[in-house]
C-alpha cells in the first residue's frame, strides 16, 4: 500500500520520540508499504518561535514570521531522516519547497494551490521513505508560506491526494477521535468510524484533533483518514470516511468546545434597512471573521445585534466599530465566552435533539447566551468558566459515555 503518515508535535516532541517514530515507520516498511511521512515541529516549538517574533513588536512582518516558524518542521524532518538512515532505512527529508508544494501568498494562512508531486514520486521509486516538513509551501515568488495552525494535517492530506495514496494516517497523542476531548471528559468514548461531515463540524467547532481544512480536503478528494496514536501504533484508531446509511442511527456523535471566540453586542441601534449591511460590511472589509449572529426583534424603532468574532480579532473589531459608540445606546466586547456544540448527522431525521441540550444546561444553572443551529449541529455560547461543565453535561445528556466496565 502507498500510505501518507503524519506525526504531530507530541509524537516528535524529543529525540527519543523521533526514534520511536523511526521505529514505527520502519515496521510499516518491513510490511511492504511505500511511505511518505509528514512531520510537525516538536510540541511547543511553533509557539516559542511566534513568541520570539513578538518580542520585538506586536505586529511582526508576516513574511518573516512564516520563514521563522517553518523552521520547526525542517528540524524534525531532517532529524527523522537521519534517524531512519542510521537504522539502515533509505530516506530523504524535503522542505515544503523541495516537495513541490505551491501555495497562495497569504502569509500565515496560505492555501495549497498545487503539488508538483514528481519529485516525491521519483524518490519513492528509488525505494526511499520520503519525509516532508509539514505546514509549509512556497508562493509564486518562491517565498516561504505557512498553512495556518495545525497545518501539517493539511500537508499530509494534500500530499495523499497528489500522489494517489491509499490512505492517510494521522498519528497523534490520542488513539482516535472521541465523543469529546478526553482531557475534559475522561468518560469520553472512542469512535470507530465517523463521516467527513461530522468530523469537519467537530474540527471547525473546536476539536483540535484535526485541522478542519484538512478534513474538508479529505472529503473532497475522498481520502480515507485514520487517526491513531504514535504510542500504540498498531492499535486500530478512528476512520474518517464517507457517510453510510447506518451512521444516521446515531443522533449525536460528539461534543466540541471552541475557546477562540469572543462576543460583540450592539444595543439600541436604529431598526432600519442598511444597519446590518454597514456593520458586517465594515467587519468584512477588515477581514474579521464573523460567526454566530443573533438580531433581536426591534422595539420603538431600535434593535439589538449580537455576534461572535475570533478572540484575536476582537481588538480590531473594537476599532472598526468605534463610531457605533454614538450610534448605539451601548456596545460591549466580551472575550470571556466559549462556544459549545453538539454534532450528529442523525439530527436531520430526529426531533427534540435541541431541547435535550437546553435542559441539560438549565439543570446545571448554566446560562445560554446565544444559540445557533444547522442541519447537523447545535451551538451555544456560555460563560468561559462554565464551558467544561457544559461539555460534560451535554456529553452525559446524549448518553455518549463509554459503557461501564
Ligand atoms: P498533534 O500535535 O498530534 O497534531 P493535537 O494537539 O493537534 O495533536 O491534537 C490532539 C489533541 O486533540 C488531543 O490530545 C486531545 O486533547 C484533543 N482533542 C480535542 N477534541 C478531541 C476529540 N473529540 N477526540 C480526540 N482528541 C481530541
Ligand atoms: N507546527 C504547526 C503548529 O503548531 C503545524 C502543526 O503542528 O500542524 O500549528
Ligand atoms: Mg494538530
Short mmCIF file of N, CA, C and O and ligand atoms in Angstrom, two decimals, residues 40-41 46 73 135 149-152, ligand 2:
data_model
loop_
_atom_site.label_atom_id
_atom_site.label_comp_id
_atom_site.label_asym_id
_atom_site.label_seq_id
_atom_site.Cartn_x
_atom_site.Cartn_y
_atom_site.Cartn_z
N UNK A 40 5.26 17.37 12.04
CA UNK A 40 5.08 18.69 12.65
C UNK A 40 6.38 19.09 13.32
O UNK A 40 7.30 18.28 13.43
N UNK A 41 6.42 20.30 13.83
CA UNK A 41 7.53 20.74 14.68
C UNK A 41 7.38 20.06 16.05
O UNK A 41 6.30 19.58 16.39
N UNK A 46 6.49 25.80 17.69
CA UNK A 46 5.87 26.87 16.89
C UNK A 46 5.46 28.04 17.79
O UNK A 46 5.70 29.20 17.47
N UNK A 73 9.51 22.63 11.51
CA UNK A 73 9.24 21.39 10.78
C UNK A 73 10.47 20.91 9.99
O UNK A 73 10.63 19.73 9.74
N UNK A 135 3.18 21.83 7.10
CA UNK A 135 2.77 23.20 7.49
C UNK A 135 3.28 24.28 6.55
O UNK A 135 3.03 25.44 6.78
N UNK A 149 -2.38 27.34 11.76
CA UNK A 149 -2.07 26.44 12.87
C UNK A 149 -2.67 25.05 12.62
O UNK A 149 -3.77 24.93 12.09
N UNK A 150 -1.90 24.05 13.00
CA UNK A 150 -2.34 22.68 12.76
C UNK A 150 -2.19 22.25 11.31
O UNK A 150 -2.69 21.20 10.90
N UNK A 151 -1.47 23.06 10.51
CA UNK A 151 -1.44 22.88 9.06
C UNK A 151 -0.71 21.65 8.56
O UNK A 151 -0.84 21.31 7.38
N UNK A 152 0.02 20.94 9.42
CA UNK A 152 0.68 19.71 8.93
C UNK A 152 -0.35 18.66 8.55
O UNK A 152 -0.09 17.81 7.69
N1 LIG B 2 3.66 23.27 13.99
C1 LIG B 2 2.45 23.87 13.46
C2 LIG B 2 1.53 24.28 14.60
O1 LIG B 2 1.88 24.09 15.76
C3 LIG B 2 1.74 22.98 12.49
C4 LIG B 2 1.27 21.65 13.03
O2 LIG B 2 1.73 21.22 14.09
O3 LIG B 2 0.42 21.03 12.38
O4 LIG B 2 0.49 24.83 14.37
#
